[in-house]
């Protein structure tokens, strides 16, 4: 205790002797926090631009060349993931080897690969039944799914500012959907709206499950393991689904160099999205990434102003900046992890030795919170008997 007081007195004395240096240190910390927040927002916008590229190539394939092959397009992406990441796992040694991973967790990755494939398929399929506006709005359902799963399974806790940022982002998305209606933008077929809406909700739910599972894997295991297993099982299941459901559509494609280039562009954007998303999720979170992806439709719209001669509305700019403001609000403070007290509960001991807990002690059913940021003070080691 005396040592702690002496350290505190020395710290106060240093501040009094050099107040300008102390002020500079606080300013630099604030600048670093702002830069970190802006980098997080910028990384999310890179993902949005990749999704914009995916949407544009898909639109050209389906509308200009009548190539409706969503499963084949996913199959190409999974093959690329297999060639790059699954083969990387195959040549590794020890516990990170492909066979060692399959022996321990094959059935989990099999389920995850199937979920990821069907999430992509359901949302693309929904365009045949419902309107574009419905898809844009209902696709936001992925956000509450990710929040709930992160709360219960990753034990992530949010502050009031996080919920305010989420609401602002969704308001911006609603503003964009309203602008689509006002300018009469192409709304889609809408032949069986209920079926299409249910497909979007199903796809959004599967996307949420996949994203949270992805965050867990890349934080506890590795990015290469996640992508390698997704490539392996995604290629397997999409190949089966392609052979059963889409082989006739594939034979109808009028192959030429333009269609081949569009498939290459789609595959490159999709591969970049899958490869880069784990990096952004590890730096931020699955919730932050899904909020960032709300701007993807707006990037597609801005490109469509020149490529497809869409009508412009000032509400689109309002929507874009509203979503960005929501992202900044959400990223302005860190989330927290609620930790199981039976494992993480800390007992402060000034002398610093390891504390042994008696086996008969009853642990209180409370929850302790620690920031995701770096700890500024070393805590004594605790061993739970």
Tab-separated table of C-alpha atoms in Angstrom:
chain	number	residue	atom	x	y	z
A	1	UNK	CA	0.000	0.000	0.000
A	2	UNK	CA	2.861	2.369	0.884
A	3	UNK	CA	4.521	1.584	-2.440
A	4	UNK	CA	1.315	2.433	-4.316
A	5	UNK	CA	1.012	5.760	-2.483
A	6	UNK	CA	4.657	6.573	-3.217
A	7	UNK	CA	4.125	5.882	-6.931
A	8	UNK	CA	1.009	8.066	-6.957
A	9	UNK	CA	2.901	10.917	-5.262
A	10	UNK	CA	5.731	10.650	-7.807
A	11	UNK	CA	3.214	10.799	-10.665
A	12	UNK	CA	1.563	13.937	-9.280
A	13	UNK	CA	4.973	15.521	-8.760
A	14	UNK	CA	5.998	14.835	-12.367
A	15	UNK	CA	2.758	16.446	-13.608
A	16	UNK	CA	3.357	19.535	-11.484
A	17	UNK	CA	6.952	19.856	-12.731
A	18	UNK	CA	6.065	19.340	-16.404
A	19	UNK	CA	2.400	20.290	-17.011
A	20	UNK	CA	3.031	21.045	-20.708
A	21	UNK	CA	4.391	17.541	-21.303
A	22	UNK	CA	1.391	16.036	-19.531
A	23	UNK	CA	-0.978	18.093	-21.698
A	24	UNK	CA	0.851	17.018	-24.866
A	25	UNK	CA	0.557	13.378	-23.818
A	26	UNK	CA	-3.243	13.713	-23.374
A	27	UNK	CA	-3.582	15.462	-26.744
A	28	UNK	CA	-1.569	12.766	-28.528
A	29	UNK	CA	-3.701	10.054	-26.912
A	30	UNK	CA	-6.884	11.782	-28.101
A	31	UNK	CA	-5.453	12.167	-31.604
A	32	UNK	CA	-4.498	8.474	-31.611
A	33	UNK	CA	-8.041	7.523	-30.546
A	34	UNK	CA	-9.570	9.658	-33.321
A	35	UNK	CA	-7.196	8.178	-35.917
A	36	UNK	CA	-8.041	4.659	-34.742
A	37	UNK	CA	-11.754	5.414	-35.099
A	38	UNK	CA	-11.337	6.875	-38.590
A	39	UNK	CA	-9.229	3.893	-39.689
A	40	UNK	CA	-11.969	1.536	-38.481
A	41	UNK	CA	-14.603	3.438	-40.485
A	42	UNK	CA	-12.351	3.542	-43.564
A	43	UNK	CA	-11.691	-0.218	-43.432
A	44	UNK	CA	-15.429	-0.850	-43.362
A	45	UNK	CA	-15.859	1.340	-46.438
A	46	UNK	CA	-13.288	-0.752	-48.323
A	47	UNK	CA	-15.553	-3.763	-47.706
A	48	UNK	CA	-18.538	-1.741	-48.955
A	49	UNK	CA	-16.691	-0.901	-52.177
A	50	UNK	CA	-15.928	-4.595	-52.724
A	51	UNK	CA	-19.625	-5.406	-52.282
A	52	UNK	CA	-20.397	-2.610	-54.750
A	53	UNK	CA	-18.159	-4.362	-57.286
A	54	UNK	CA	-19.922	-7.661	-56.582
A	55	UNK	CA	-23.327	-6.041	-57.128
A	56	UNK	CA	-22.355	-4.305	-60.368
A	57	UNK	CA	-20.867	-7.425	-61.978
A	58	UNK	CA	-23.888	-9.471	-60.895
A	59	UNK	CA	-26.243	-6.880	-62.387
A	60	UNK	CA	-24.437	-6.945	-65.740
A	61	UNK	CA	-24.432	-10.762	-65.774
A	62	UNK	CA	-28.129	-11.146	-64.951
A	63	UNK	CA	-29.664	-8.226	-66.866
A	64	UNK	CA	-27.406	-7.715	-69.885
A	65	UNK	CA	-26.310	-11.315	-70.523
A	66	UNK	CA	-29.167	-13.216	-68.788
A	67	UNK	CA	-26.687	-15.304	-66.790
A	68	UNK	CA	-28.615	-16.132	-63.587
A	69	UNK	CA	-26.004	-18.310	-61.887
A	70	UNK	CA	-25.676	-17.288	-58.203
A	71	UNK	CA	-24.513	-20.749	-57.066
A	72	UNK	CA	-21.866	-20.954	-59.800
A	73	UNK	CA	-20.587	-17.500	-58.823
A	74	UNK	CA	-20.287	-18.600	-55.187
A	75	UNK	CA	-18.612	-21.820	-56.342
A	76	UNK	CA	-15.874	-19.820	-58.110
A	77	UNK	CA	-15.193	-17.862	-54.922
A	78	UNK	CA	-15.007	-20.988	-52.766
A	79	UNK	CA	-12.612	-22.600	-55.271
A	80	UNK	CA	-10.302	-19.583	-54.980
A	81	UNK	CA	-10.444	-19.785	-51.176
A	82	UNK	CA	-9.676	-23.505	-51.404
A	83	UNK	CA	-6.685	-22.986	-53.704
A	84	UNK	CA	-5.157	-20.251	-51.538
A	85	UNK	CA	-6.074	-21.003	-47.918
A	86	UNK	CA	-6.992	-24.700	-47.767
A	87	UNK	CA	-3.756	-25.641	-49.523
A	88	UNK	CA	-1.897	-23.400	-47.030
A	89	UNK	CA	-3.374	-25.449	-44.185
A	90	UNK	CA	-2.486	-28.681	-46.014
A	91	UNK	CA	1.249	-27.885	-46.033
A	92	UNK	CA	1.396	-26.735	-42.396
A	93	UNK	CA	2.823	-28.945	-39.690
A	94	UNK	CA	1.510	-29.941	-36.272
A	95	UNK	CA	-1.831	-28.903	-34.806
A	96	UNK	CA	-2.445	-26.281	-37.535
A	97	UNK	CA	-2.353	-28.906	-40.274
A	98	UNK	CA	-5.511	-29.452	-42.333
A	99	UNK	CA	-5.989	-33.072	-41.231
A	100	UNK	CA	-5.462	-32.195	-37.559
A	101	UNK	CA	-8.109	-29.452	-37.802
A	102	UNK	CA	-10.540	-31.772	-39.572
A	103	UNK	CA	-10.132	-34.440	-36.904
A	104	UNK	CA	-11.042	-31.982	-34.152
A	105	UNK	CA	-13.627	-29.635	-35.704
A	106	UNK	CA	-14.767	-30.967	-39.091
A	107	UNK	CA	-18.498	-31.041	-38.284
A	108	UNK	CA	-18.493	-27.440	-37.017
A	109	UNK	CA	-16.905	-26.123	-40.194
A	110	UNK	CA	-19.237	-28.260	-42.279
A	111	UNK	CA	-22.245	-26.521	-40.685
A	112	UNK	CA	-20.603	-23.096	-41.059
A	113	UNK	CA	-19.823	-23.705	-44.740
A	114	UNK	CA	-23.435	-24.682	-45.415
A	115	UNK	CA	-24.749	-21.627	-43.538
A	116	UNK	CA	-22.459	-19.282	-45.475
A	117	UNK	CA	-23.460	-20.762	-48.846
A	118	UNK	CA	-27.211	-20.636	-48.195
A	119	UNK	CA	-27.047	-17.078	-46.818
A	120	UNK	CA	-25.651	-15.890	-50.160
A	121	UNK	CA	-28.145	-17.975	-52.136
A	122	UNK	CA	-31.287	-16.863	-50.251
A	123	UNK	CA	-30.624	-13.134	-50.601
A	124	UNK	CA	-29.789	-13.392	-54.327
A	125	UNK	CA	-32.877	-15.572	-54.890
A	126	UNK	CA	-35.091	-12.996	-53.156
A	127	UNK	CA	-34.541	-10.516	-56.029
A	128	UNK	CA	-36.779	-12.714	-58.190
A	129	UNK	CA	-39.769	-12.350	-55.853
A	130	UNK	CA	-39.749	-9.082	-53.929
A	131	UNK	CA	-38.815	-5.426	-54.465
A	132	UNK	CA	-35.426	-3.802	-54.138
A	133	UNK	CA	-36.708	-1.527	-51.368
A	134	UNK	CA	-37.893	-4.506	-49.309
A	135	UNK	CA	-34.531	-6.222	-49.700
A	136	UNK	CA	-32.643	-3.087	-48.613
A	137	UNK	CA	-34.781	-2.638	-45.502
A	138	UNK	CA	-35.176	-6.282	-44.470
A	139	UNK	CA	-31.472	-6.984	-44.998
A	140	UNK	CA	-30.880	-4.675	-42.006
A	141	UNK	CA	-32.300	-7.534	-39.903
A	142	UNK	CA	-28.743	-8.895	-39.833
A	143	UNK	CA	-27.790	-6.120	-37.388
A	144	UNK	CA	-30.075	-7.152	-34.464
A	145	UNK	CA	-29.165	-10.801	-35.165
A	146	UNK	CA	-25.452	-10.014	-34.820
A	147	UNK	CA	-26.037	-7.903	-31.689
A	148	UNK	CA	-28.041	-10.631	-29.931
A	149	UNK	CA	-25.622	-13.421	-30.865
A	150	UNK	CA	-22.625	-11.297	-29.835
A	151	UNK	CA	-24.327	-10.514	-26.517
A	152	UNK	CA	-25.094	-14.113	-25.593
A	153	UNK	CA	-22.233	-16.062	-27.196
A	154	UNK	CA	-19.313	-13.609	-27.377
A	155	UNK	CA	-20.403	-11.838	-24.151
A	156	UNK	CA	-19.980	-8.422	-25.788
A	157	UNK	CA	-21.668	-5.552	-23.953
A	158	UNK	CA	-22.693	-2.279	-25.579
A	159	UNK	CA	-23.015	1.265	-24.252
A	160	UNK	CA	-25.805	3.730	-24.974
A	161	UNK	CA	-23.717	5.455	-27.665
A	162	UNK	CA	-23.456	2.170	-29.574
A	163	UNK	CA	-27.237	1.796	-29.745
A	164	UNK	CA	-27.602	5.452	-30.770
A	165	UNK	CA	-25.110	4.881	-33.607
A	166	UNK	CA	-26.983	1.761	-34.745
A	167	UNK	CA	-30.322	3.618	-34.814
A	168	UNK	CA	-28.768	6.485	-36.801
A	169	UNK	CA	-27.354	4.026	-39.365
A	170	UNK	CA	-30.733	2.321	-39.812
A	171	UNK	CA	-32.425	5.733	-40.201
A	172	UNK	CA	-29.956	6.494	-42.982
A	173	UNK	CA	-30.856	3.216	-44.655
A	174	UNK	CA	-34.559	4.082	-44.415
A	175	UNK	CA	-33.819	7.463	-45.986
A	176	UNK	CA	-32.173	5.704	-48.944
A	177	UNK	CA	-35.145	3.376	-49.417
A	178	UNK	CA	-37.477	6.399	-49.366
A	179	UNK	CA	-35.359	8.123	-51.993
A	180	UNK	CA	-35.643	5.034	-54.237
A	181	UNK	CA	-39.426	5.262	-54.063
A	182	UNK	CA	-39.481	9.015	-54.770
A	183	UNK	CA	-37.266	8.832	-57.870
A	184	UNK	CA	-39.004	5.697	-59.157
A	185	UNK	CA	-35.849	3.618	-59.225
A	186	UNK	CA	-36.294	0.067	-60.594
A	187	UNK	CA	-37.865	-1.849	-57.722
A	188	UNK	CA	-37.595	-5.455	-58.861
A	189	UNK	CA	-40.185	-8.021	-59.855
A	190	UNK	CA	-42.280	-8.156	-56.713
A	191	UNK	CA	-44.283	-11.104	-58.058
A	192	UNK	CA	-44.554	-12.937	-54.738
A	193	UNK	CA	-43.523	-10.394	-52.145
A	194	UNK	CA	-44.117	-12.547	-49.062
A	195	UNK	CA	-41.859	-15.332	-50.319
A	196	UNK	CA	-39.159	-12.819	-51.238
A	197	UNK	CA	-39.349	-11.068	-47.863
A	198	UNK	CA	-39.055	-14.391	-46.035
A	199	UNK	CA	-36.016	-15.291	-48.154
A	200	UNK	CA	-34.340	-12.000	-47.222
A	201	UNK	CA	-35.040	-12.504	-43.514
A	202	UNK	CA	-33.710	-16.055	-43.706
A	203	UNK	CA	-30.585	-14.928	-45.531
A	204	UNK	CA	-29.999	-12.057	-43.074
A	205	UNK	CA	-30.316	-14.455	-40.130
A	206	UNK	CA	-27.804	-16.861	-41.665
A	207	UNK	CA	-25.444	-13.958	-42.434
A	208	UNK	CA	-25.622	-12.901	-38.766
A	209	UNK	CA	-24.833	-16.415	-37.549
A	210	UNK	CA	-21.944	-16.714	-40.014
A	211	UNK	CA	-20.455	-13.318	-39.072
A	212	UNK	CA	-20.530	-13.928	-35.322
A	213	UNK	CA	-19.105	-17.431	-35.775
A	214	UNK	CA	-16.397	-15.903	-37.958
A	215	UNK	CA	-15.527	-13.343	-35.267
A	216	UNK	CA	-15.222	-16.090	-32.671
A	217	UNK	CA	-12.923	-18.191	-34.880
A	218	UNK	CA	-10.561	-15.400	-35.906
A	219	UNK	CA	-10.235	-14.190	-32.290
A	220	UNK	CA	-9.643	-17.623	-30.769
A	221	UNK	CA	-8.057	-19.585	-33.651
A	222	UNK	CA	-6.850	-17.968	-36.904
A	223	UNK	CA	-7.990	-16.193	-40.051
A	224	UNK	CA	-6.293	-18.729	-42.331
A	225	UNK	CA	-8.050	-21.643	-40.613
A	226	UNK	CA	-11.443	-19.979	-41.026
A	227	UNK	CA	-10.941	-19.171	-44.716
A	228	UNK	CA	-9.380	-22.562	-45.464
A	229	UNK	CA	-12.292	-24.467	-43.933
A	230	UNK	CA	-14.866	-22.193	-45.588
A	231	UNK	CA	-13.143	-22.795	-48.913
A	232	UNK	CA	-13.139	-26.569	-48.407
A	233	UNK	CA	-16.733	-27.086	-47.312
A	234	UNK	CA	-18.132	-24.149	-49.323
A	235	UNK	CA	-16.690	-25.600	-52.540
A	236	UNK	CA	-18.026	-29.050	-51.635
A	237	UNK	CA	-21.608	-27.960	-50.919
A	238	UNK	CA	-21.821	-25.353	-53.684
A	239	UNK	CA	-20.557	-27.950	-56.176
A	240	UNK	CA	-23.349	-30.323	-55.148
A	241	UNK	CA	-25.974	-27.552	-55.262
A	242	UNK	CA	-24.669	-26.402	-58.648
A	243	UNK	CA	-24.926	-29.908	-60.111
A	244	UNK	CA	-28.484	-30.370	-58.795
A	245	UNK	CA	-30.103	-26.947	-59.223
A	246	UNK	CA	-28.163	-24.814	-61.666
A	247	UNK	CA	-26.483	-26.988	-64.300
A	248	UNK	CA	-29.175	-26.171	-66.900
A	249	UNK	CA	-28.834	-22.408	-66.325
A	250	UNK	CA	-25.071	-22.713	-66.697
A	251	UNK	CA	-25.472	-24.387	-70.099
A	252	UNK	CA	-27.651	-21.482	-71.301
A	253	UNK	CA	-24.954	-18.858	-70.631
A	254	UNK	CA	-23.809	-17.298	-73.963
A	255	UNK	CA	-20.097	-17.551	-73.234
A	256	UNK	CA	-17.762	-14.892	-74.669
A	257	UNK	CA	-14.859	-12.776	-73.440
A	258	UNK	CA	-17.141	-10.145	-71.871
A	259	UNK	CA	-19.013	-12.683	-69.743
A	260	UNK	CA	-15.719	-14.305	-68.802
A	261	UNK	CA	-14.342	-10.925	-67.716
A	262	UNK	CA	-17.440	-10.254	-65.601
A	263	UNK	CA	-17.092	-13.620	-63.864
A	264	UNK	CA	-13.414	-12.865	-63.198
A	265	UNK	CA	-14.304	-9.431	-61.794
A	266	UNK	CA	-17.028	-10.901	-59.588
A	267	UNK	CA	-14.720	-13.632	-58.281
A	268	UNK	CA	-11.911	-11.137	-57.579
A	269	UNK	CA	-14.228	-8.841	-55.571
A	270	UNK	CA	-15.762	-11.775	-53.702
A	271	UNK	CA	-12.366	-13.269	-52.894
A	272	UNK	CA	-11.124	-9.874	-51.713
A	273	UNK	CA	-14.212	-9.459	-49.518
A	274	UNK	CA	-13.805	-12.870	-47.876
A	275	UNK	CA	-10.042	-12.401	-47.404
A	276	UNK	CA	-10.228	-8.863	-46.007
A	277	UNK	CA	-13.375	-9.127	-43.874
A	278	UNK	CA	-11.728	-11.236	-41.101
A	279	UNK	CA	-9.015	-8.574	-40.806
A	280	UNK	CA	-11.622	-5.833	-40.299
A	281	UNK	CA	-13.743	-7.951	-37.938
A	282	UNK	CA	-10.709	-8.685	-35.763
A	283	UNK	CA	-9.848	-4.969	-35.601
A	284	UNK	CA	-13.450	-3.877	-34.978
A	285	UNK	CA	-16.332	-6.366	-34.590
A	286	UNK	CA	-18.993	-8.195	-36.598
A	287	UNK	CA	-21.558	-5.541	-35.598
A	288	UNK	CA	-19.342	-2.669	-36.785
A	289	UNK	CA	-18.667	-4.430	-40.102
A	290	UNK	CA	-22.375	-4.959	-40.816
A	291	UNK	CA	-23.094	-1.308	-40.063
A	292	UNK	CA	-20.325	-0.295	-42.474
A	293	UNK	CA	-21.794	-2.473	-45.212
A	294	UNK	CA	-24.989	-0.392	-45.214
A	295	UNK	CA	-23.225	2.111	-47.489
A	296	UNK	CA	-22.600	-0.549	-50.183
A	297	UNK	CA	-25.986	0.095	-51.817
A	298	UNK	CA	-25.199	3.798	-51.974
A	299	UNK	CA	-21.865	3.187	-53.705
A	300	UNK	CA	-23.707	0.981	-56.204
A	301	UNK	CA	-26.228	3.775	-56.716
A	302	UNK	CA	-23.537	6.411	-57.304
A	303	UNK	CA	-21.914	4.125	-59.898
A	304	UNK	CA	-25.360	3.516	-61.418
A	305	UNK	CA	-25.809	7.255	-61.992
A	306	UNK	CA	-23.116	7.005	-64.685
A	307	UNK	CA	-23.437	3.387	-65.825
A	308	UNK	CA	-27.221	2.868	-65.786
A	309	UNK	CA	-28.439	6.502	-65.806
A	310	UNK	CA	-30.251	6.307	-62.468
A	311	UNK	CA	-32.115	9.395	-61.323
A	312	UNK	CA	-30.444	11.361	-58.553
A	313	UNK	CA	-31.999	12.650	-55.330
A	314	UNK	CA	-30.469	14.752	-52.585
A	315	UNK	CA	-31.831	12.202	-50.117
A	316	UNK	CA	-29.123	9.798	-51.278
A	317	UNK	CA	-26.391	12.142	-50.045
A	318	UNK	CA	-28.332	12.699	-46.813
A	319	UNK	CA	-28.592	8.932	-46.390
A	320	UNK	CA	-24.867	8.436	-47.016
A	321	UNK	CA	-23.741	11.020	-44.481
A	322	UNK	CA	-26.341	9.853	-41.944
A	323	UNK	CA	-24.924	6.312	-42.090
A	324	UNK	CA	-21.365	7.663	-41.762
A	325	UNK	CA	-22.376	9.706	-38.711
A	326	UNK	CA	-23.886	6.577	-37.175
A	327	UNK	CA	-20.652	4.674	-37.873
A	328	UNK	CA	-18.563	7.384	-36.218
A	329	UNK	CA	-20.857	7.353	-33.180
A	330	UNK	CA	-20.649	3.571	-32.912
A	331	UNK	CA	-16.850	3.564	-33.313
A	332	UNK	CA	-16.265	6.454	-30.907
A	333	UNK	CA	-16.058	4.152	-27.880
A	334	UNK	CA	-15.113	0.541	-27.302
A	335	UNK	CA	-17.421	-2.283	-26.347
A	336	UNK	CA	-16.881	-4.420	-23.245
A	337	UNK	CA	-16.604	-8.102	-22.512
A	338	UNK	CA	-18.701	-9.587	-19.705
A	339	UNK	CA	-16.540	-12.297	-18.164
A	340	UNK	CA	-17.597	-15.342	-16.178
A	341	UNK	CA	-16.566	-14.584	-12.563
A	342	UNK	CA	-15.709	-18.235	-11.908
A	343	UNK	CA	-12.865	-17.897	-14.403
A	344	UNK	CA	-11.993	-14.218	-14.625
A	345	UNK	CA	-12.921	-12.715	-11.262
A	346	UNK	CA	-9.948	-10.772	-9.905
A	347	UNK	CA	-8.945	-10.532	-6.244
A	348	UNK	CA	-6.689	-7.598	-5.521
A	349	UNK	CA	-3.782	-8.456	-3.246
A	350	UNK	CA	-1.291	-5.690	-2.454
A	351	UNK	CA	1.543	-8.122	-1.747
A	352	UNK	CA	1.177	-9.639	-5.229
A	353	UNK	CA	1.348	-13.430	-4.691
A	354	UNK	CA	-0.958	-15.889	-6.411
A	355	UNK	CA	-4.254	-16.243	-4.576
A	356	UNK	CA	-5.597	-19.745	-4.009
A	357	UNK	CA	-9.357	-19.948	-3.682
A	358	UNK	CA	-10.723	-22.567	-1.295
A	359	UNK	CA	-12.695	-25.309	-2.950
A	360	UNK	CA	-15.608	-24.790	-0.591
A	361	UNK	CA	-15.952	-21.111	-1.402
A	362	UNK	CA	-19.183	-20.134	-3.099
A	363	UNK	CA	-18.684	-17.916	-6.121
A	364	UNK	CA	-21.076	-15.007	-6.434
A	365	UNK	CA	-23.187	-15.120	-9.630
A	366	UNK	CA	-22.105	-11.646	-10.715
A	367	UNK	CA	-20.442	-10.386	-13.864
A	368	UNK	CA	-17.278	-8.324	-14.101
A	369	UNK	CA	-16.515	-6.077	-17.042
A	370	UNK	CA	-13.177	-5.351	-18.644
A	371	UNK	CA	-12.472	-3.084	-21.574
A	372	UNK	CA	-11.334	-4.456	-24.912
A	373	UNK	CA	-8.556	-1.896	-24.795
A	374	UNK	CA	-5.118	-2.438	-23.301
A	375	UNK	CA	-4.938	-2.584	-19.523
A	376	UNK	CA	-2.952	0.253	-17.930
A	377	UNK	CA	-2.192	-1.580	-14.694
A	378	UNK	CA	-0.974	-5.088	-14.055
A	379	UNK	CA	-3.372	-7.259	-12.123
A	380	UNK	CA	-2.216	-10.003	-9.734
A	381	UNK	CA	-2.459	-13.556	-11.031
A	382	UNK	CA	-5.425	-15.523	-9.778
A	383	UNK	CA	-5.678	-19.274	-9.682
A	384	UNK	CA	-9.182	-20.709	-9.347
A	385	UNK	CA	-9.243	-24.044	-7.573
